[in-house]
Short mmCIF file of C-alpha atoms and ligand atoms in Angstrom, two decimals:
data_model
loop_
_atom_site.label_atom_id
_atom_site.label_comp_id
_atom_site.label_asym_id
_atom_site.label_seq_id
_atom_site.Cartn_x
_atom_site.Cartn_y
_atom_site.Cartn_z
CA MET A 216 0.00 0.00 0.00
CA PHE A 217 2.88 2.37 0.80
CA VAL A 218 6.01 2.70 -1.30
CA SER A 219 8.30 1.84 1.63
CA LYS A 220 7.83 -1.16 3.86
CA ASN A 221 8.51 0.77 7.09
CA LEU A 222 5.32 2.83 6.66
CA ASP A 223 1.99 1.74 8.10
CA ILE A 224 -1.21 3.01 9.68
CA ASN A 225 -1.96 2.76 13.40
CA GLN A 226 -5.29 2.37 15.19
CA LYS A 227 -5.82 6.12 15.21
CA GLY A 228 -5.63 6.07 11.43
CA ASN A 229 -2.31 7.94 11.50
CA LEU A 230 0.71 7.18 9.36
CA THR A 231 3.56 5.48 11.21
CA ILE A 232 7.22 5.15 10.30
CA GLY A 233 9.17 2.32 11.90
CA GLY A 234 6.15 1.91 14.20
CA VAL A 235 6.25 5.54 15.43
CA ASP A 236 3.22 7.81 14.96
CA THR A 237 4.16 10.59 12.53
CA LEU A 238 1.61 12.95 14.12
CA GLU A 239 3.44 12.66 17.42
CA LEU A 240 6.75 13.31 15.68
CA ALA A 241 5.32 16.41 13.99
CA LYS A 242 3.99 17.65 17.35
CA LYS A 243 7.20 16.92 19.24
CA TYR A 244 9.73 18.26 16.74
CA SER A 245 7.52 20.56 14.61
CA THR A 246 7.45 20.71 10.82
CA PRO A 247 8.96 20.67 8.28
CA LEU A 248 10.80 17.60 9.51
CA TYR A 249 12.93 14.90 7.95
CA VAL A 250 12.34 11.53 9.60
CA MET A 251 14.70 8.61 9.00
CA ASP A 252 14.21 5.03 10.11
CA GLU A 253 17.49 3.83 11.60
CA GLU A 254 16.43 0.18 11.61
CA LEU A 255 15.68 0.17 7.88
CA ILE A 256 18.99 1.90 7.12
CA ARG A 257 20.79 -0.79 9.09
CA GLU A 258 18.80 -3.54 7.40
CA ASN A 259 19.77 -2.17 3.98
CA CYS A 260 23.45 -1.94 4.96
CA ARG A 261 23.33 -5.59 6.06
CA LEU A 262 21.57 -6.66 2.91
CA PHE A 263 24.32 -5.29 0.68
CA LYS A 264 27.03 -6.48 3.03
CA SER A 265 25.71 -10.03 3.12
CA SER A 266 25.40 -10.11 -0.65
CA ILE A 267 29.17 -9.48 -0.87
CA GLU A 268 29.61 -12.53 1.37
CA LYS A 269 27.17 -14.57 -0.64
CA TYR A 270 28.26 -13.72 -4.16
CA TYR A 271 31.93 -12.78 -3.83
CA ASN A 272 32.99 -14.89 -0.85
CA GLY A 273 33.48 -11.72 1.16
CA ASN A 274 36.09 -10.47 -1.31
CA GLY A 275 34.65 -6.98 -1.55
CA LEU A 276 33.39 -3.91 0.25
CA VAL A 277 30.14 -1.97 0.36
CA CYS A 278 30.85 1.77 0.46
CA TYR A 279 27.70 3.73 1.25
CA ALA A 280 27.60 6.78 -1.06
CA SER A 281 27.15 9.45 1.56
CA LYS A 282 26.20 12.19 -0.89
CA ALA A 283 22.72 10.66 -0.56
CA PHE A 284 22.56 11.65 3.10
CA SER A 285 25.52 12.92 5.09
CA CYS A 286 25.72 13.75 8.78
CA LYS A 287 27.73 12.35 11.68
CA GLN A 288 25.08 9.84 12.64
CA ILE A 289 24.99 8.12 9.24
CA TYR A 290 28.78 7.65 9.36
CA ARG A 291 28.39 6.20 12.88
CA ILE A 292 25.79 3.77 11.57
CA ALA A 293 27.93 2.77 8.57
CA LYS A 294 30.95 2.31 10.83
CA ASP A 295 28.92 0.26 13.25
CA GLU A 296 27.60 -1.95 10.44
CA GLY A 297 31.15 -2.55 9.23
CA ILE A 298 30.70 -1.05 5.78
CA GLY A 299 32.76 1.67 4.07
CA VAL A 300 31.70 5.05 2.73
CA ASP A 301 32.11 7.04 -0.45
CA VAL A 302 32.77 10.73 0.14
CA VAL A 303 32.92 13.38 -2.54
CA SER A 304 34.02 16.56 -0.84
CA ILE A 305 36.16 17.82 1.99
CA GLY A 306 32.93 18.44 3.91
CA GLU A 307 31.81 14.83 3.69
CA LEU A 308 35.30 13.60 4.55
CA TYR A 309 35.54 15.98 7.50
CA THR A 310 32.16 14.81 8.80
CA ALA A 311 33.24 11.15 8.52
CA MET A 312 36.49 12.03 10.32
CA GLN A 313 34.51 13.44 13.25
CA VAL A 314 33.36 9.89 14.06
CA GLU A 315 36.80 8.43 13.33
CA PHE A 316 35.61 6.56 10.29
CA PRO A 317 38.25 3.98 9.26
CA ALA A 318 40.38 5.54 6.50
CA ASP A 319 40.93 2.22 4.74
CA LYS A 320 37.19 2.00 4.08
CA ILE A 321 36.79 5.41 2.47
CA CYS A 322 36.51 6.01 -1.28
CA TYR A 323 37.26 9.63 -2.12
CA HIS A 324 35.48 10.86 -5.26
CA GLY A 325 35.06 14.08 -7.23
CA ASN A 326 35.78 15.21 -10.76
CA ASN A 327 37.87 18.22 -9.79
CA LYS A 328 39.43 17.71 -6.38
CA THR A 329 41.31 20.60 -4.85
CA ALA A 330 44.80 20.44 -3.37
CA GLU A 331 43.24 21.07 0.06
CA GLU A 332 40.99 18.03 -0.34
CA ILE A 333 43.73 15.72 -1.60
CA THR A 334 46.04 16.82 1.21
CA LEU A 335 43.44 16.11 3.88
CA ALA A 336 42.55 12.74 2.31
CA LEU A 337 46.22 11.69 2.18
CA ASN A 338 46.94 12.96 5.68
CA TYR A 339 43.97 11.04 7.03
CA GLY A 340 45.21 7.93 5.22
CA VAL A 341 42.31 7.46 2.79
CA GLU A 342 43.21 4.35 0.85
CA LYS A 343 40.97 4.67 -2.14
CA ILE A 344 41.25 7.97 -3.93
CA ILE A 345 39.38 7.79 -7.20
CA ALA A 346 41.23 9.96 -9.71
CA ASP A 347 38.97 11.35 -12.38
CA ASN A 348 41.50 12.52 -14.95
CA ILE A 349 45.20 12.89 -15.72
CA THR A 350 45.49 16.46 -14.39
CA GLU A 351 44.18 15.18 -11.08
CA LEU A 352 46.50 12.16 -11.10
CA GLU A 353 49.46 14.51 -11.45
CA LEU A 354 48.18 16.72 -8.66
CA ILE A 355 47.70 13.73 -6.34
CA ASN A 356 51.20 12.53 -7.21
CA ASN A 357 52.77 15.92 -6.45
CA ILE A 358 50.98 16.27 -3.13
CA ALA A 359 51.88 12.69 -2.16
CA LEU A 360 55.50 13.46 -3.05
CA ASP A 361 55.46 16.56 -0.80
CA LEU A 362 53.91 14.59 2.05
CA GLY A 363 56.33 11.70 1.53
CA VAL A 364 53.57 9.13 1.02
CA THR A 365 52.29 6.89 -1.75
CA ALA A 366 48.70 7.57 -2.78
CA LYS A 367 46.56 4.51 -3.39
CA VAL A 368 44.44 5.34 -6.38
CA LEU A 369 41.62 3.97 -8.51
CA LEU A 370 40.84 5.51 -11.88
CA ARG A 371 37.34 6.58 -12.79
CA LEU A 372 36.49 5.28 -16.24
CA THR A 373 33.49 5.83 -18.46
CA PRO A 374 32.47 2.51 -19.93
CA GLY A 375 30.23 4.08 -22.62
CA ILE A 376 26.91 2.81 -21.31
CA ASP A 377 23.51 4.41 -21.57
CA ALA A 378 21.67 3.56 -18.38
CA HIS A 379 18.21 4.92 -19.32
CA THR A 380 17.75 7.33 -16.46
CA HIS A 381 17.31 11.09 -16.20
CA ASP A 382 20.03 12.83 -18.25
CA PHE A 383 21.22 14.83 -15.23
CA ILE A 384 22.01 11.66 -13.28
CA ALA A 385 23.35 9.49 -16.13
CA THR A 386 27.13 9.32 -15.93
CA GLY A 387 28.33 6.28 -17.85
CA LYS A 388 28.10 7.76 -21.34
CA ILE A 389 31.15 9.12 -23.16
CA ASP A 390 29.63 12.60 -23.17
CA SER A 391 30.06 13.06 -19.42
CA LYS A 392 32.10 15.38 -17.24
CA PHE A 393 33.19 12.34 -15.21
CA GLY A 394 36.04 9.96 -15.86
CA MET A 395 38.22 8.75 -18.69
CA ALA A 396 36.51 7.08 -21.63
CA ILE A 397 37.57 3.54 -22.46
CA GLU A 398 36.43 3.83 -26.07
CA LEU A 399 38.48 6.95 -26.77
CA GLY A 400 41.73 5.56 -25.41
CA ASP A 401 41.78 8.05 -22.52
CA ALA A 402 41.39 5.27 -19.97
CA MET A 403 44.50 3.46 -21.22
CA GLU A 404 46.42 6.74 -21.20
CA GLY A 405 45.33 7.25 -17.58
CA ILE A 406 46.53 3.78 -16.60
CA LYS A 407 49.91 4.35 -18.25
CA LYS A 408 50.23 7.67 -16.45
CA ALA A 409 49.29 6.16 -13.08
CA LEU A 410 51.89 3.40 -13.52
CA GLU A 411 54.54 5.94 -14.43
CA LEU A 412 54.01 8.33 -11.49
CA LYS A 413 56.30 7.48 -8.58
CA ASN A 414 54.01 8.41 -5.70
CA ILE A 415 50.91 6.73 -7.08
CA LYS A 416 50.02 3.12 -6.49
CA LEU A 417 47.36 2.03 -8.94
CA MET A 418 44.89 -0.15 -7.08
CA GLY A 419 41.89 -0.36 -9.33
CA VAL A 420 39.33 1.03 -11.70
CA HIS A 421 35.93 2.51 -11.03
CA CYS A 422 32.75 3.19 -12.95
CA HIS A 423 29.35 4.53 -11.99
CA ILE A 424 26.85 4.46 -14.81
CA GLY A 425 24.12 6.59 -13.24
CA SER A 426 21.46 6.67 -10.58
CA GLN A 427 17.88 5.42 -10.02
CA ILE A 428 18.37 2.63 -12.57
CA PHE A 429 15.82 -0.21 -12.62
CA ASP A 430 17.20 -2.35 -15.41
CA ILE A 431 19.97 -4.77 -14.39
CA THR A 432 21.32 -5.20 -17.93
CA PRO A 433 23.35 -1.94 -18.03
CA PHE A 434 25.07 -2.97 -14.77
CA GLU A 435 25.96 -6.36 -16.27
CA HIS A 436 27.16 -4.64 -19.39
CA ALA A 437 29.33 -2.22 -17.37
CA ALA A 438 30.96 -5.11 -15.46
CA ASP A 439 31.65 -6.83 -18.76
CA VAL A 440 33.25 -3.75 -20.35
CA MET A 441 35.36 -3.05 -17.25
CA LEU A 442 36.69 -6.62 -17.11
CA GLU A 443 37.53 -6.55 -20.81
CA PHE A 444 39.50 -3.40 -20.08
CA ILE A 445 41.28 -4.95 -17.08
CA ALA A 446 42.31 -7.84 -19.36
CA ARG A 447 43.61 -5.42 -21.97
CA VAL A 448 45.70 -3.66 -19.35
CA LYS A 449 47.09 -7.01 -18.23
CA ASN A 450 47.90 -8.11 -21.79
CA GLU A 451 49.29 -4.82 -23.04
CA LEU A 452 51.06 -3.54 -19.92
CA GLY A 453 51.56 -6.67 -17.86
CA TYR A 454 49.79 -5.08 -14.88
CA GLU A 455 46.87 -6.81 -13.19
CA ILE A 456 44.35 -4.47 -11.59
CA GLU A 457 43.13 -5.68 -8.21
CA ILE A 458 40.03 -3.65 -7.43
CA LEU A 459 36.90 -3.23 -9.51
CA ASN A 460 34.56 -0.58 -8.14
CA LEU A 461 31.20 -0.79 -9.89
CA GLY A 462 29.61 2.29 -8.30
CA GLY A 463 26.00 2.60 -7.17
CA GLY A 464 22.78 3.54 -8.90
CA PHE A 465 20.17 0.96 -7.88
CA GLY A 466 16.66 2.32 -8.23
CA ILE A 467 14.12 2.57 -5.42
CA LYS A 468 10.35 2.73 -5.31
CA TYR A 469 9.17 6.34 -5.25
CA THR A 470 5.70 5.79 -6.68
CA GLN A 471 3.29 2.89 -6.92
CA SER A 472 4.26 2.32 -10.55
CA ASP A 473 8.00 2.02 -9.83
CA ASP A 474 9.12 -1.59 -9.83
CA PRO A 475 12.75 -1.90 -8.71
CA LYS A 476 14.47 -5.27 -8.68
CA ALA A 477 15.52 -6.79 -5.38
CA TYR A 478 19.13 -5.82 -4.58
CA ASP A 479 19.93 -9.47 -4.25
CA GLU A 480 18.92 -10.11 -7.84
CA TYR A 481 21.16 -7.29 -9.03
CA MET A 482 24.10 -8.56 -6.98
CA GLY A 483 23.56 -12.13 -8.14
CA ARG A 484 23.38 -11.30 -11.82
CA VAL A 485 26.35 -8.92 -11.81
CA SER A 486 28.48 -11.37 -9.85
CA GLU A 487 27.79 -14.02 -12.48
CA VAL A 488 29.19 -11.70 -15.14
CA VAL A 489 32.22 -10.86 -13.00
CA LYS A 490 33.01 -14.51 -12.27
CA LYS A 491 32.42 -15.85 -15.78
CA LYS A 492 34.25 -13.04 -17.47
CA SER A 493 37.26 -13.18 -15.11
CA ASP A 494 37.49 -16.88 -15.71
CA LYS A 495 37.24 -16.52 -19.48
CA LEU A 496 39.86 -13.76 -19.58
CA ASN A 497 42.17 -15.56 -17.23
CA LEU A 498 42.02 -12.86 -14.57
CA LYS A 499 42.13 -13.20 -10.81
CA LEU A 500 38.72 -12.44 -9.37
CA PRO A 501 38.97 -8.72 -8.52
CA PHE A 502 38.10 -7.24 -5.12
CA ILE A 503 34.64 -5.76 -5.72
CA ILE A 504 33.42 -2.43 -4.37
CA ILE A 505 29.84 -1.24 -4.70
CA GLU A 506 28.61 2.22 -3.73
CA PRO A 507 24.88 2.21 -3.02
CA GLY A 508 23.55 5.54 -1.78
CA ARG A 509 19.87 6.01 -2.53
CA SER A 510 19.02 2.34 -2.00
CA ILE A 511 20.37 2.42 1.56
CA VAL A 512 18.76 5.61 2.85
CA GLY A 513 16.05 6.58 0.32
CA PRO A 514 13.24 4.26 1.41
CA ALA A 515 14.11 4.88 5.07
CA GLY A 516 13.08 8.55 5.04
CA ILE A 517 9.96 10.66 4.86
CA THR A 518 9.41 14.40 5.15
CA LEU A 519 6.57 15.86 7.20
CA TYR A 520 5.01 19.23 6.44
CA THR A 521 2.06 21.20 7.72
CA ILE A 522 -0.44 22.16 5.05
CA GLY A 523 -1.32 25.85 4.94
CA ASN A 524 -3.30 27.44 2.18
CA VAL A 525 -5.48 25.31 -0.08
CA LYS A 526 -6.15 27.16 -3.32
CA ASP A 527 -8.66 25.73 -5.74
CA ILE A 528 -8.52 27.51 -9.11
CA LYS A 529 -11.80 26.33 -10.59
CA ASN A 530 -11.40 24.04 -13.61
CA ILE A 531 -7.66 24.64 -13.62
CA ARG A 532 -5.73 23.26 -10.65
CA LYS A 533 -5.84 22.85 -6.91
CA TYR A 534 -2.73 23.94 -5.05
CA ILE A 535 -1.89 23.06 -1.49
CA SER A 536 0.97 24.97 0.08
CA VAL A 537 3.26 23.45 2.68
CA ASP A 538 5.72 24.95 5.16
CA GLY A 539 8.76 23.73 3.18
CA GLY A 540 9.52 23.14 -0.49
CA MET A 541 12.51 23.31 -2.81
CA THR A 542 14.76 24.30 0.09
CA ASP A 543 14.33 20.88 1.69
CA ASN A 544 13.45 18.87 -1.44
CA ILE A 545 14.75 20.30 -4.68
CA ARG A 546 14.29 17.11 -6.67
CA TYR A 547 11.01 18.04 -8.35
CA ALA A 548 12.41 21.41 -9.39
CA LEU A 549 15.54 19.73 -10.78
CA TYR A 550 14.27 16.48 -12.27
CA GLU A 551 10.48 16.58 -11.98
CA SER A 552 10.90 13.65 -9.63
CA GLU A 553 7.71 11.93 -8.57
CA TYR A 554 6.77 11.01 -5.02
CA ASP A 555 3.96 9.34 -3.15
CA PHE A 556 2.06 11.71 -0.83
CA VAL A 557 -0.08 10.85 2.19
CA ILE A 558 -1.96 13.03 4.65
CA ALA A 559 -0.55 11.56 7.83
CA ASN A 560 -3.65 12.23 9.94
CA LYS A 561 -5.95 10.82 7.23
CA ALA A 562 -3.75 7.93 6.13
CA SER A 563 -6.54 5.36 6.13
CA LEU A 564 -8.87 7.47 3.99
CA PRO A 565 -8.99 7.12 0.21
CA LYS A 566 -7.08 9.51 -2.03
CA VAL A 567 -10.04 11.28 -3.58
CA ASP A 568 -8.39 14.51 -4.64
CA THR A 569 -5.83 15.60 -7.22
CA VAL A 570 -3.58 18.41 -6.02
CA THR A 571 -0.37 20.24 -6.80
CA VAL A 572 1.90 20.52 -3.78
CA ALA A 573 3.63 23.89 -3.61
CA GLY A 574 6.49 25.09 -1.45
CA ARG A 575 6.93 28.55 0.02
CA CYS A 576 9.76 29.97 -2.07
CA CYS A 577 9.40 32.84 -4.50
CA GLU A 578 9.50 30.55 -7.54
CA SER A 579 6.59 29.14 -9.50
CA GLY A 580 8.70 26.03 -10.01
CA ASP A 581 8.89 25.47 -6.26
CA LEU A 582 6.70 22.36 -6.31
CA LEU A 583 7.00 18.97 -4.64
CA GLY A 584 4.58 17.30 -7.02
CA LYS A 585 2.12 18.19 -9.75
CA ASP A 586 -1.40 16.78 -10.00
CA VAL A 587 -0.81 14.06 -7.44
CA LYS A 588 -3.44 11.89 -5.77
CA LEU A 589 -4.14 12.80 -2.15
CA GLN A 590 -6.74 12.54 0.59
CA SER A 591 -8.92 15.63 0.87
CA ALA A 592 -6.61 18.32 2.31
CA GLU A 593 -7.34 21.10 4.79
CA ALA A 594 -5.12 23.69 6.45
CA GLY A 595 -3.44 22.18 9.50
CA ASP A 596 -3.20 18.65 8.08
CA ILE A 597 0.21 16.96 8.20
CA LEU A 598 1.49 15.96 4.79
CA ALA A 599 4.02 13.13 4.46
CA VAL A 600 6.17 12.81 1.38
CA CYS A 601 7.46 9.25 1.16
CA ALA A 602 10.90 7.86 0.29
CA THR A 603 12.73 11.14 0.81
CA GLY A 604 15.70 9.69 2.69
CA ALA A 605 18.13 10.22 -0.19
CA TYR A 606 19.18 13.47 -1.84
CA ASN A 607 16.72 15.59 0.14
CA TYR A 608 18.48 16.68 3.31
CA SER A 609 21.82 16.43 1.48
CA MET A 610 20.59 18.80 -1.25
CA SER A 611 18.84 21.20 1.10
CA ASN A 612 19.67 24.87 0.81
CA ASN A 613 18.89 28.25 2.28
CA TYR A 614 17.23 29.93 -0.71
CA ASN A 615 15.05 32.79 0.51
CA ARG A 616 16.89 32.37 3.81
CA VAL A 617 14.63 29.48 4.68
CA ARG A 618 16.04 27.36 7.52
CA THR A 619 16.80 23.69 6.86
CA PRO A 620 14.67 21.34 8.94
CA ALA A 621 15.87 18.95 11.63
CA VAL A 622 16.53 15.29 10.88
CA VAL A 623 14.95 12.97 13.41
CA MET A 624 15.73 9.28 13.51
CA VAL A 625 13.32 6.66 14.74
CA SER A 626 14.64 3.39 16.05
CA ASN A 627 13.37 0.66 18.30
CA LYS A 628 14.43 2.88 21.20
CA GLY A 629 12.10 5.72 20.12
CA SER A 630 13.04 8.92 18.32
CA TYR A 631 16.03 11.25 18.56
CA ILE A 632 17.48 14.25 16.75
CA ALA A 633 20.32 13.35 14.38
CA VAL A 634 20.68 16.86 12.94
CA LYS A 635 19.25 19.95 14.60
CA GLY A 636 17.10 22.27 12.55
CA GLN A 637 18.81 25.52 11.63
CA THR A 638 18.13 28.55 13.80
CA LEU A 639 17.84 32.15 12.71
CA GLU A 640 21.25 32.76 14.30
CA ASP A 641 22.68 29.97 12.12
CA LEU A 642 21.51 31.87 9.07
CA VAL A 643 23.44 35.02 9.92
CA ARG A 644 26.43 33.32 11.57
CA ASN A 645 28.84 34.05 8.74
CA ASP A 646 27.46 37.45 7.78
CA ILE A 647 29.74 40.40 8.55
N1 LLP B 114 29.06 6.40 -6.67
C1 LLP B 114 29.27 7.51 -7.39
C2 LLP B 114 30.59 7.76 -7.95
C3 LLP B 114 28.22 8.42 -7.58
O1 LLP B 114 28.45 9.52 -8.29
C4 LLP B 114 26.96 8.18 -7.01
C5 LLP B 114 25.86 9.12 -7.18
C6 LLP B 114 26.79 7.01 -6.25
C7 LLP B 114 27.86 6.14 -6.12
C8 LLP B 114 25.50 6.66 -5.58
O2 LLP B 114 24.45 6.48 -6.48
P1 LLP B 114 23.03 5.98 -5.93
O3 LLP B 114 23.21 4.58 -5.44
O4 LLP B 114 22.61 6.89 -4.85
O5 LLP B 114 22.12 6.07 -7.11
N2 LLP B 114 20.91 14.09 -6.87
C9 LLP B 114 20.44 13.01 -7.69
C10 LLP B 114 21.33 11.80 -7.63
C11 LLP B 114 22.76 12.09 -7.99
C12 LLP B 114 23.64 10.89 -7.87
C13 LLP B 114 25.06 11.29 -7.95
N3 LLP B 114 25.99 10.21 -7.83
C14 LLP B 114 19.02 12.67 -7.30
O6 LLP B 114 18.48 13.31 -6.41
O7 LLP B 114 18.41 11.80 -7.89
#
């Protein structure tokens, strides 16, 4: 009935998340409010972790892509579950460092890393820096030389795969700002360069073909192309690459019509390709890294809002305005992303209305959904937007000097604040 399995309805007819009444959460912490289900996050971490055991004999690592949702508590959870993380900026790395996240389980990404970032990553001992291009490889080498260390590096490659997702989140095609294209020969040039540079130790190759992908075939295809490339490197340069990082991108259910495959099916099918292909090409089975972001935290989150004005423009459209919008969820404005909406205090009633959910910014495009099905809405109702655990809080912003909401986690011990909501003082803190 709901898009995420942690959502339900209690005897009062209210929406619950992880068994906790969302009305009580809204009352206790006020709205807008991000709510994340710690138990479901942990369950998802374990699911991916156990699939590495099952399909690769434990010869691999799950690195949660923390761009999906980054704060100290998520790094604590990942650390506790024994998985790694992918970070993509000095801010994410710094946050992970605050909880003493193990450096050997961090993948450091980015298509244009700064010297400051590379220095911090090397000083902290990050063991998997993913170099995007040759300029960056040289910069990493120079900084490593200055610091008197050897940088362990993977190269980001573009395998030339069209993953059938939104153009803004498709990254595997040749026409991409990320990585070195295999087809154009850039990837081989990058490998040669990495092998030549004295303070670089080439550990592996990486690809990430895009995000919110339902079809397993492009993932299989990517694994196939990457292994072919690893074999070419072995044959032409006599160097056998040890790590194959296949990125993230597994789709989740946002709406009733979304039909993602079980993660286990994805892992099973891709591992078959990896094993068969390695065998055929006479390669050692590589150490596998996967970087799920959305699929770990997305289904675990919801956002709660209070409905304000309901504006019915006769024969045109009905708008309901909420006390948040593109500042806490910019995904509709960016990608016209679809969500499932529920009035939390009317969760057991049928969705009889069609409404457009508007935020409170000075932008007509500040919508959370257009012409969506919803229970009959009145001012004061609590609106829940489902499956907002990924790329909502992490993409929040202060446009119109709107404060970002708190993140509350629910667990079997009750609820607690993981990130405080911004205060007015926070907004002016850096102003002179
Ligand atoms: N690894 C790399 C190198 C990535 O760039 C990404 C996502 C991931 C892993 C995790 O992908 P996931 O499993 O979450 O699909 N803001 C967009 C999504 C951007 C994804 C960027 N890279 C959205 O809201 O849909």
